[in-house]
CSV table of C-alpha atoms in Angstrom, one decimal:
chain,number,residue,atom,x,y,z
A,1280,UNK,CA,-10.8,-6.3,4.1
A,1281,UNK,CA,-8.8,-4.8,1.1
A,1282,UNK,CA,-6.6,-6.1,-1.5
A,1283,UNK,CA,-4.0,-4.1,-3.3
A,1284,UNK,CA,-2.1,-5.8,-6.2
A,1285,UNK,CA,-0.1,-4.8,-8.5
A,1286,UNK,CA,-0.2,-5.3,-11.7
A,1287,UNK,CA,2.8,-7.6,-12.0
A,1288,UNK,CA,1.2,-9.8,-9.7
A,1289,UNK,CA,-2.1,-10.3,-11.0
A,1290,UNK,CA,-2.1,-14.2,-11.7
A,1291,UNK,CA,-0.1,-15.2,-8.6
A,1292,UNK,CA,-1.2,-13.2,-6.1
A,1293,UNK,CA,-4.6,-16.1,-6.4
A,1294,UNK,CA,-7.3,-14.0,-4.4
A,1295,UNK,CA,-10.5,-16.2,-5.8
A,1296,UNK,CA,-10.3,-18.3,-2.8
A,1297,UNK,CA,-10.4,-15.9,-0.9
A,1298,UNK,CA,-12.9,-13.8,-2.1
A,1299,UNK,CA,-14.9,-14.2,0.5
A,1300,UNK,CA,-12.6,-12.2,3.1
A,1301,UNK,CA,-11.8,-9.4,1.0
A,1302,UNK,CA,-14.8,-6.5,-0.1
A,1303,UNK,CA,-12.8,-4.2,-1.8
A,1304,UNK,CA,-10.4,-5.2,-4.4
A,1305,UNK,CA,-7.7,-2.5,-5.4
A,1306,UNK,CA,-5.3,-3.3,-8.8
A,1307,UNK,CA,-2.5,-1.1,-8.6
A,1308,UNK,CA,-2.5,-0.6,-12.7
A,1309,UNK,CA,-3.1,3.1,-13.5
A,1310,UNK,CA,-0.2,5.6,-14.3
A,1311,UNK,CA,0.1,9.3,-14.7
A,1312,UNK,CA,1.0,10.2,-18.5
A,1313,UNK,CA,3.1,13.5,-19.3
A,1314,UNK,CA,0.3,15.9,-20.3
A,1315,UNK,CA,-1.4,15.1,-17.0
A,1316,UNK,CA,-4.0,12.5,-18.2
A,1317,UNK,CA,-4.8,8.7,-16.8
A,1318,UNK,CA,-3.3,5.8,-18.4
A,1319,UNK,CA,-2.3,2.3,-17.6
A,1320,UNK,CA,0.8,1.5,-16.6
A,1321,UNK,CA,1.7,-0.8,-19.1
A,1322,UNK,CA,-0.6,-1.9,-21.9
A,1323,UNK,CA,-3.2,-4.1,-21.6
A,1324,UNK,CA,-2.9,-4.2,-18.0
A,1325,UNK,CA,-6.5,-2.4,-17.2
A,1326,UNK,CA,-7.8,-4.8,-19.2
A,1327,UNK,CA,-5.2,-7.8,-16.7
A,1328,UNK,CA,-7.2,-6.3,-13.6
A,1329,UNK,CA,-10.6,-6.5,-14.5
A,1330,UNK,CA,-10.1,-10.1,-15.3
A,1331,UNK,CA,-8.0,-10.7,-11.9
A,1332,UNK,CA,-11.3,-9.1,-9.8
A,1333,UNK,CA,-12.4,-11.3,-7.2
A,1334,UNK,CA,-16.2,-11.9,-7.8
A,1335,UNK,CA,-18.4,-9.9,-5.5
A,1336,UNK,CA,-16.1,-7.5,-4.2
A,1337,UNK,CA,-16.0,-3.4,-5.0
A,1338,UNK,CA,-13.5,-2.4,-7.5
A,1339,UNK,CA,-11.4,0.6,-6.6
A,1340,UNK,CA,-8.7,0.8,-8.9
A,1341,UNK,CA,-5.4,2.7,-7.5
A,1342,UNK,CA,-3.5,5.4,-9.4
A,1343,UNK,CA,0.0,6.1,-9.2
A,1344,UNK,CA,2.4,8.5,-10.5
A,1345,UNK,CA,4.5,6.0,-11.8
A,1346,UNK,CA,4.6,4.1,-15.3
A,1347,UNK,CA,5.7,0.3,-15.8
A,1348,UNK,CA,6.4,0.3,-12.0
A,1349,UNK,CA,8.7,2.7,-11.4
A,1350,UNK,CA,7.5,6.2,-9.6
A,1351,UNK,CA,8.3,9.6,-11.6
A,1352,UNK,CA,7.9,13.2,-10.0
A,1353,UNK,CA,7.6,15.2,-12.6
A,1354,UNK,CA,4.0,13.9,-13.7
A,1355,UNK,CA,2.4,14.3,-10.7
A,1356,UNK,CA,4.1,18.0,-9.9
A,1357,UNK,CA,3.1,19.2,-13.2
A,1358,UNK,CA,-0.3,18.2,-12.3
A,1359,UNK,CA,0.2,19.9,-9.0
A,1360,UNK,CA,1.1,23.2,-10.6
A,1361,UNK,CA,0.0,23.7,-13.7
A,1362,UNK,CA,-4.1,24.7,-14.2
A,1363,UNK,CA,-4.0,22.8,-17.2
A,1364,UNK,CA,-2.9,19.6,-16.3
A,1365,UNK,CA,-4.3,19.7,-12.6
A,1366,UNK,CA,-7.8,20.2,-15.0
A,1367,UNK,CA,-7.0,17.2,-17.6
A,1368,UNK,CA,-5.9,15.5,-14.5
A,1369,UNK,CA,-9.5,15.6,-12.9
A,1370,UNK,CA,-11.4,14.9,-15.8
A,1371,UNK,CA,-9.6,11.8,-16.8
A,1372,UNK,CA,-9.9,10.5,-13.1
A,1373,UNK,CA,-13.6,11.1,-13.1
A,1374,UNK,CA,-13.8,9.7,-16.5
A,1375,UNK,CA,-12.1,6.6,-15.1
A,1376,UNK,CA,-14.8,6.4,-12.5
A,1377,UNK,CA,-17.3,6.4,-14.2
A,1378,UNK,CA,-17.0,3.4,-15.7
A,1379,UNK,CA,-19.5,1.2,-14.4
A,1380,UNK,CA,-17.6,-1.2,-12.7
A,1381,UNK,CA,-16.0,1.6,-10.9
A,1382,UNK,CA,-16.7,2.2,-7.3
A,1383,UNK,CA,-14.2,4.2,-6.4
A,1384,UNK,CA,-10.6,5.7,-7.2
A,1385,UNK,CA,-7.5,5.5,-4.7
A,1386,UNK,CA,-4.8,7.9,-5.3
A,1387,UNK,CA,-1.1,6.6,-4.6
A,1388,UNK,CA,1.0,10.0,-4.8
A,1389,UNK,CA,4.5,9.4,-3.6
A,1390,UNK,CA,7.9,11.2,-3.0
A,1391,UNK,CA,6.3,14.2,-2.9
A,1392,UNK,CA,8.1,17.5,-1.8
A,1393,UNK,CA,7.6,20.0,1.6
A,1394,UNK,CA,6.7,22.4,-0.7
A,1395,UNK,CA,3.7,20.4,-2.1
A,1396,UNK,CA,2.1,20.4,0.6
A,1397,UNK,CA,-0.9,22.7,0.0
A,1398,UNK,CA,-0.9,21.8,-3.6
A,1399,UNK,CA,-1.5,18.5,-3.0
A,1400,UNK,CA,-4.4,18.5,-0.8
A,1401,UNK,CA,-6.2,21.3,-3.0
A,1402,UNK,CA,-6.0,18.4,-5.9
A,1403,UNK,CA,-7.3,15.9,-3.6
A,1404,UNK,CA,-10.2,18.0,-2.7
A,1405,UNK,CA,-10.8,18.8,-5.9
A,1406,UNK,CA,-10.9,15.3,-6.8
A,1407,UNK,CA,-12.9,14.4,-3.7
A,1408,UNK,CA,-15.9,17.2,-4.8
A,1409,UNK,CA,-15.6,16.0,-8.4
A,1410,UNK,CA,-15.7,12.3,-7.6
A,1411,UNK,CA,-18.5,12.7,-4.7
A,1412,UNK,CA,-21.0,14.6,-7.6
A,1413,UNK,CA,-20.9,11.5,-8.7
A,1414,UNK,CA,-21.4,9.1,-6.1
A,1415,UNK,CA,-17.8,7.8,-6.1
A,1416,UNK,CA,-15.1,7.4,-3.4
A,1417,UNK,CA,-12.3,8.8,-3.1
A,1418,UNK,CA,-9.2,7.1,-0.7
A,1419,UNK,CA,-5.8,8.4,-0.3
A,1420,UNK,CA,-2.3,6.5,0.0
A,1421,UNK,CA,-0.4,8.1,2.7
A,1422,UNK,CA,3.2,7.1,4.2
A,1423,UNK,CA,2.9,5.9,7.8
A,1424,UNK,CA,4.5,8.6,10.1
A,1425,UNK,CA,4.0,9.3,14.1
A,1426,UNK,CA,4.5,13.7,13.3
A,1427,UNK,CA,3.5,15.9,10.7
A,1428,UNK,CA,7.0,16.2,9.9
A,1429,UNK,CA,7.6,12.2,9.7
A,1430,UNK,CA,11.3,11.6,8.7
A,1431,UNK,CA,11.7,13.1,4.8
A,1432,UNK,CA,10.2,15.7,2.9
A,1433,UNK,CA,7.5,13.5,1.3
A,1434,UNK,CA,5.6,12.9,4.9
A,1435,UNK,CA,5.6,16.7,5.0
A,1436,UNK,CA,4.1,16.8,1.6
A,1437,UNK,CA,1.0,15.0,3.2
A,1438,UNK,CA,-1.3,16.6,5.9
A,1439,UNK,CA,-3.2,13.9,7.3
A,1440,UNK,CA,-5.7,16.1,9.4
A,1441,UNK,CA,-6.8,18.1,6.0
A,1442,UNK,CA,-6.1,15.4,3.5
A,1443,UNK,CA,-8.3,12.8,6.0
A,1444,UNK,CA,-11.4,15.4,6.0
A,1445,UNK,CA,-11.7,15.3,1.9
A,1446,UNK,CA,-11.9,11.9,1.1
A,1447,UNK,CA,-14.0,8.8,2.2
A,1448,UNK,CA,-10.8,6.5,3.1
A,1449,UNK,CA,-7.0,6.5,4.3
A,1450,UNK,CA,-4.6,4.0,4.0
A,1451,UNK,CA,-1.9,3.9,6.2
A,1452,UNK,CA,1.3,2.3,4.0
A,1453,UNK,CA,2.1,1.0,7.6
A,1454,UNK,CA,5.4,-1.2,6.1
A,1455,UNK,CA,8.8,-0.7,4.6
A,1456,UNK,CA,9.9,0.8,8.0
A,1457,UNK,CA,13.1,-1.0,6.7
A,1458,UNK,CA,13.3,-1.5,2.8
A,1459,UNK,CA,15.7,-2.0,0.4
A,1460,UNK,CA,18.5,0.5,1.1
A,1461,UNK,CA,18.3,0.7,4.9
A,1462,UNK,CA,19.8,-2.0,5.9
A,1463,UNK,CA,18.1,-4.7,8.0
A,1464,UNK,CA,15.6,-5.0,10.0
A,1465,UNK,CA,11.4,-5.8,10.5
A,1466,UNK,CA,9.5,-3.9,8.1
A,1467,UNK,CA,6.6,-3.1,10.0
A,1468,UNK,CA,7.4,-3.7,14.1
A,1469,UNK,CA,4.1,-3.3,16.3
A,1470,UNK,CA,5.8,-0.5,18.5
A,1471,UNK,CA,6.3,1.7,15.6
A,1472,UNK,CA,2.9,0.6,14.1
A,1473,UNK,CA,1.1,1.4,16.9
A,1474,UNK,CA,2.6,5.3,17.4
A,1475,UNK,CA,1.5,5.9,13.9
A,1476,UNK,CA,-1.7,4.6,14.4
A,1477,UNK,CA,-1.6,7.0,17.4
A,1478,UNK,CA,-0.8,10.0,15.4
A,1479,UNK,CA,-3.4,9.0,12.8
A,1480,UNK,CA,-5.8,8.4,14.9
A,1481,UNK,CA,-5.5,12.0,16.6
A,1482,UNK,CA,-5.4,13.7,13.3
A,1483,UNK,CA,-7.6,11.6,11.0
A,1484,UNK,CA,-10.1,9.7,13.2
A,1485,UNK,CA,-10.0,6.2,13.0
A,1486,UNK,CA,-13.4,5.9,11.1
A,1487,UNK,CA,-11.6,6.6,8.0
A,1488,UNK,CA,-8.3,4.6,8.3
A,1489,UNK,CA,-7.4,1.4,7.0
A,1490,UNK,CA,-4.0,-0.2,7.7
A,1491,UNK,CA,-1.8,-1.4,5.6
A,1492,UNK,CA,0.5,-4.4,5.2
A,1493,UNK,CA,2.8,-5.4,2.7
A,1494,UNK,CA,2.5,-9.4,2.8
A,1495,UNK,CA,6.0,-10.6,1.8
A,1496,UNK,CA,9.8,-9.6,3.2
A,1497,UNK,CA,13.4,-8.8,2.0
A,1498,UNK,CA,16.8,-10.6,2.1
A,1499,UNK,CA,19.0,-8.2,2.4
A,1500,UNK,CA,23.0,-8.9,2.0
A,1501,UNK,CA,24.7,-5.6,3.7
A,1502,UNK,CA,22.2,-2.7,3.2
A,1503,UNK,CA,20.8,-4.1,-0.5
A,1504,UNK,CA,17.8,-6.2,0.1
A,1505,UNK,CA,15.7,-8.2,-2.7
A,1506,UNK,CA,11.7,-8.3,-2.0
A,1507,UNK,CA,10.8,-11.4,-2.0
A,1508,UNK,CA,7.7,-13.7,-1.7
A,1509,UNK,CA,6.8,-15.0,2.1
A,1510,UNK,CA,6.6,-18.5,0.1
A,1511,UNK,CA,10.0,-18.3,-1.6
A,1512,UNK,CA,11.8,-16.8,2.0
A,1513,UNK,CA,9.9,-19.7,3.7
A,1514,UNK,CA,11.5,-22.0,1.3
A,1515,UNK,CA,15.2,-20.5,1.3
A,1516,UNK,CA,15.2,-21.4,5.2
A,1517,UNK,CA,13.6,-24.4,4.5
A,1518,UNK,CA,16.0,-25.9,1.7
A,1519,UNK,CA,18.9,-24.5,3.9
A,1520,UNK,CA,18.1,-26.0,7.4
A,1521,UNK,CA,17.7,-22.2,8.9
A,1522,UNK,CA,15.6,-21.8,12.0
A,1523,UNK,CA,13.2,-19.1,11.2
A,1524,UNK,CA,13.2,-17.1,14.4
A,1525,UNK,CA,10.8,-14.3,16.4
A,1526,UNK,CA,11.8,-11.2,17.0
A,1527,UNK,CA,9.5,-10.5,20.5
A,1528,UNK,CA,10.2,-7.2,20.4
A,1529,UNK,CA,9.0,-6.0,16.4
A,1530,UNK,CA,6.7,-9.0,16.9
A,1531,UNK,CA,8.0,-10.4,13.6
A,1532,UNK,CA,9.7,-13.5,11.9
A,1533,UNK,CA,13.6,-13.5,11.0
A,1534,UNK,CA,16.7,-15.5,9.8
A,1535,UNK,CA,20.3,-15.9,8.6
A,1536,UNK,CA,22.1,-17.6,6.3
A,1537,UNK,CA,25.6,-17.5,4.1
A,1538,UNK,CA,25.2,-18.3,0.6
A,1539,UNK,CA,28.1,-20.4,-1.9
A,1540,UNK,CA,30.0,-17.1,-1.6
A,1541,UNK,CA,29.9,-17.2,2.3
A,1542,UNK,CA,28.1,-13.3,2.3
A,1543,UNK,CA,25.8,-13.0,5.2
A,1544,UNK,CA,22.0,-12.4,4.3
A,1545,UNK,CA,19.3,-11.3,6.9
A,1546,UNK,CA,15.8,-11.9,5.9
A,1547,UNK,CA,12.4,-10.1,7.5
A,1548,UNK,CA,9.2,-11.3,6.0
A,1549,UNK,CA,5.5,-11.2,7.8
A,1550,UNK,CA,3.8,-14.3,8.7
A,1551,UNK,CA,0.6,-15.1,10.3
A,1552,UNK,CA,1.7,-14.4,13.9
A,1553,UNK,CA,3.1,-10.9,12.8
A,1554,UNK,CA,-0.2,-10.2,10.7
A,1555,UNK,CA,-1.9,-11.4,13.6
A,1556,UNK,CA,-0.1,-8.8,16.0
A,1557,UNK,CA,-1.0,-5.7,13.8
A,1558,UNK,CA,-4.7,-6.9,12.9
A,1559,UNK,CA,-4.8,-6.6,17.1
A,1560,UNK,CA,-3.5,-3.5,16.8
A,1561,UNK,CA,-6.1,-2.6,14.0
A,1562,UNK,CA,-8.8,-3.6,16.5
A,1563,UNK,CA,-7.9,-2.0,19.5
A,1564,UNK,CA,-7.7,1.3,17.8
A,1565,UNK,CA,-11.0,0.6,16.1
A,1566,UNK,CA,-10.0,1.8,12.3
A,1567,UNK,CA,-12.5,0.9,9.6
A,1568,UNK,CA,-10.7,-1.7,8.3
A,1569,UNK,CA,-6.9,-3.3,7.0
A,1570,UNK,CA,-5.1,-3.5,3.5
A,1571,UNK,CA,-3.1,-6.2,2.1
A,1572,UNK,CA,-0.6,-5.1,-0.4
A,1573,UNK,CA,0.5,-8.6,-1.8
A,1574,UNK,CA,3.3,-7.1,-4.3
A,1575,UNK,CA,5.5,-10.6,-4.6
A,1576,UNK,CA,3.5,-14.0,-4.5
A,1577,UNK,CA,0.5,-14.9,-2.7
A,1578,UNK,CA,-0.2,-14.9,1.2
A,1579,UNK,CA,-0.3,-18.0,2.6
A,1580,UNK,CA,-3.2,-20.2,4.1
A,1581,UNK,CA,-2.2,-19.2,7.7
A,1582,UNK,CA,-2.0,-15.6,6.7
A,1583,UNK,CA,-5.9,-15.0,5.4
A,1584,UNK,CA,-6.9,-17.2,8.5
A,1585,UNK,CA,-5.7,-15.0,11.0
A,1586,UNK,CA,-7.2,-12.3,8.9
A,1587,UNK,CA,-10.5,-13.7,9.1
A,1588,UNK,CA,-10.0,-14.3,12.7
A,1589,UNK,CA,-9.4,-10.2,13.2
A,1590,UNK,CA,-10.0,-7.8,10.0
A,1591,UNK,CA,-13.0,-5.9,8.9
């Protein structure tokens, strides 16, 4: 099993009781500067994730092109299309991996354009070689979609069959099926996880795929939701005598409630019965192994059981 944490949630995400379950541990702490080269995100926050490691497990520190959290295209297209950046870009990823408490490096490009495409899976190649020479890893952060077209011009951007034949690992981002701006609604429903791990599994193979799950949920008022902790949305229907109830359908947990103001708020979070549902998923498709991305809070007791019950 993987963790992926971001930097923010180094100190309450609490993985060292769990270290156990999880063999590769993946901070998500390194940006893309302008001129192309690797930098944290914020300062000092390299340093945050080598203390947050869980003892024994691999470190495979992610890269994004984003800085202080918030994802920028222009970085990561400049490193696309311009020789000299794509070439700083390389060398200060395999000077990162070098390091030797480096295993591995895992590439989180997003929001991507169509007309990436092929520029983006030359870098990753080129990364893949240069990374390989060295007996490193190479994994890939890919959008969950069930066609090569998806449903925007970022899946476009990213060709799972050639993308999945260059490097050693892909995650499937197998959540935020709804999200902030859409509206309502389960964020990662088993029938819509299961055709993208049919599609991914036809293109990619599943010897290479891990899925992905973000462990926490939104409460959304209208179509502007707020990502929040499973812990906190299990105490907001708690403290307001909700019923938490099951969608049987998206195999997920739900509720309602009106706040002082008497607004309507819908929440989706994931709990161990929904985690549950896709780690069976995970196993009947036979992929290598699942992700949690634990961006708000800490999974709960019940969560990391079921995990141990069902992922590699």
């Amino acid at each position: 099993m993987l963790a992926a944490v971001p930097y923010w949630n180094f100190g309450a995400a609490r993985l060292d009781g769990h270290a156990g379950r999880i063999d590769t541990y993946s901070p998500w702490v390194y940006g893309i500067a302008a001129d192309g080269t690797v930098v944290p995100q914020r300062p000092g926050a390299d340093t945050a994730a080598l203390r947050s490691r869980p003892p024994g497990t691999r470190y495979v520190p992610t890269v994004a092109n984003a800085l202080d959290g918030t994802f920028s295209y222009r970085p990561v297209s400049r490193v696309l299309h311009d020789p000299a950046a794509r070439a700083r870009h390389v060398r200060s990823l395999v000077a990162l991996a070098e390091a030797p408490h480096v295993a591995g490096i895992d590439l989180d490009y997003e929001d991507l354009r169509a007309g990436d495409r092929a520029a983006f899976t030359a870098l990753v190649r080129q990364v893949a070689a240069a990374l390989h020479a060295r007996d490193r890893t190479l994994s890939v952060d890919l959008f969950a979609k069930d066609t090569d077209a998806g449903y925007a011009p970022r899946n476009v951007a990213q060709d799972y069959r050639r993308l999945g034949r260059a490097v050693d690992q892909v995650r499937l981002m197998a959540y935020d099926y709804h999200w902030e701006t859409s509206g309502p609604g389960p964020i990662s429903p088993t029938p819509w996880v299961r055709r993208v791990l049919r599609y991914a599994t036809a293109t990619i193979g599943a010897d290479k795929l891990v899925l992905g799950m973000s462990l926490s949920g939104y409460d959304w008022v209208g179509h502007r939701g707020t990502d929040r902790s499973v812990a906190t949305l299990r105490r907001a229907a708690t403290d307001r005598h909700v019923p938490v109830r099951w969608d049987a359908t998206a195999q997920a947990p739900w509720y309602s409630y009106r706040d002082a103001r008497g607004r309507r708020h819908e929440v989706w979070f994931e709990n161990d019965r929904s985690v549950d549902a896709k780690l069976a998923l995970a196993r009947s498709a036979h992929l290598a192994g699942v992700f949690f991305w634990l961006n708000e809070g800490s999974a709960d007791g019940a969560v990391w059981r079921a995990a141990a019950g069902g992922g590699d």
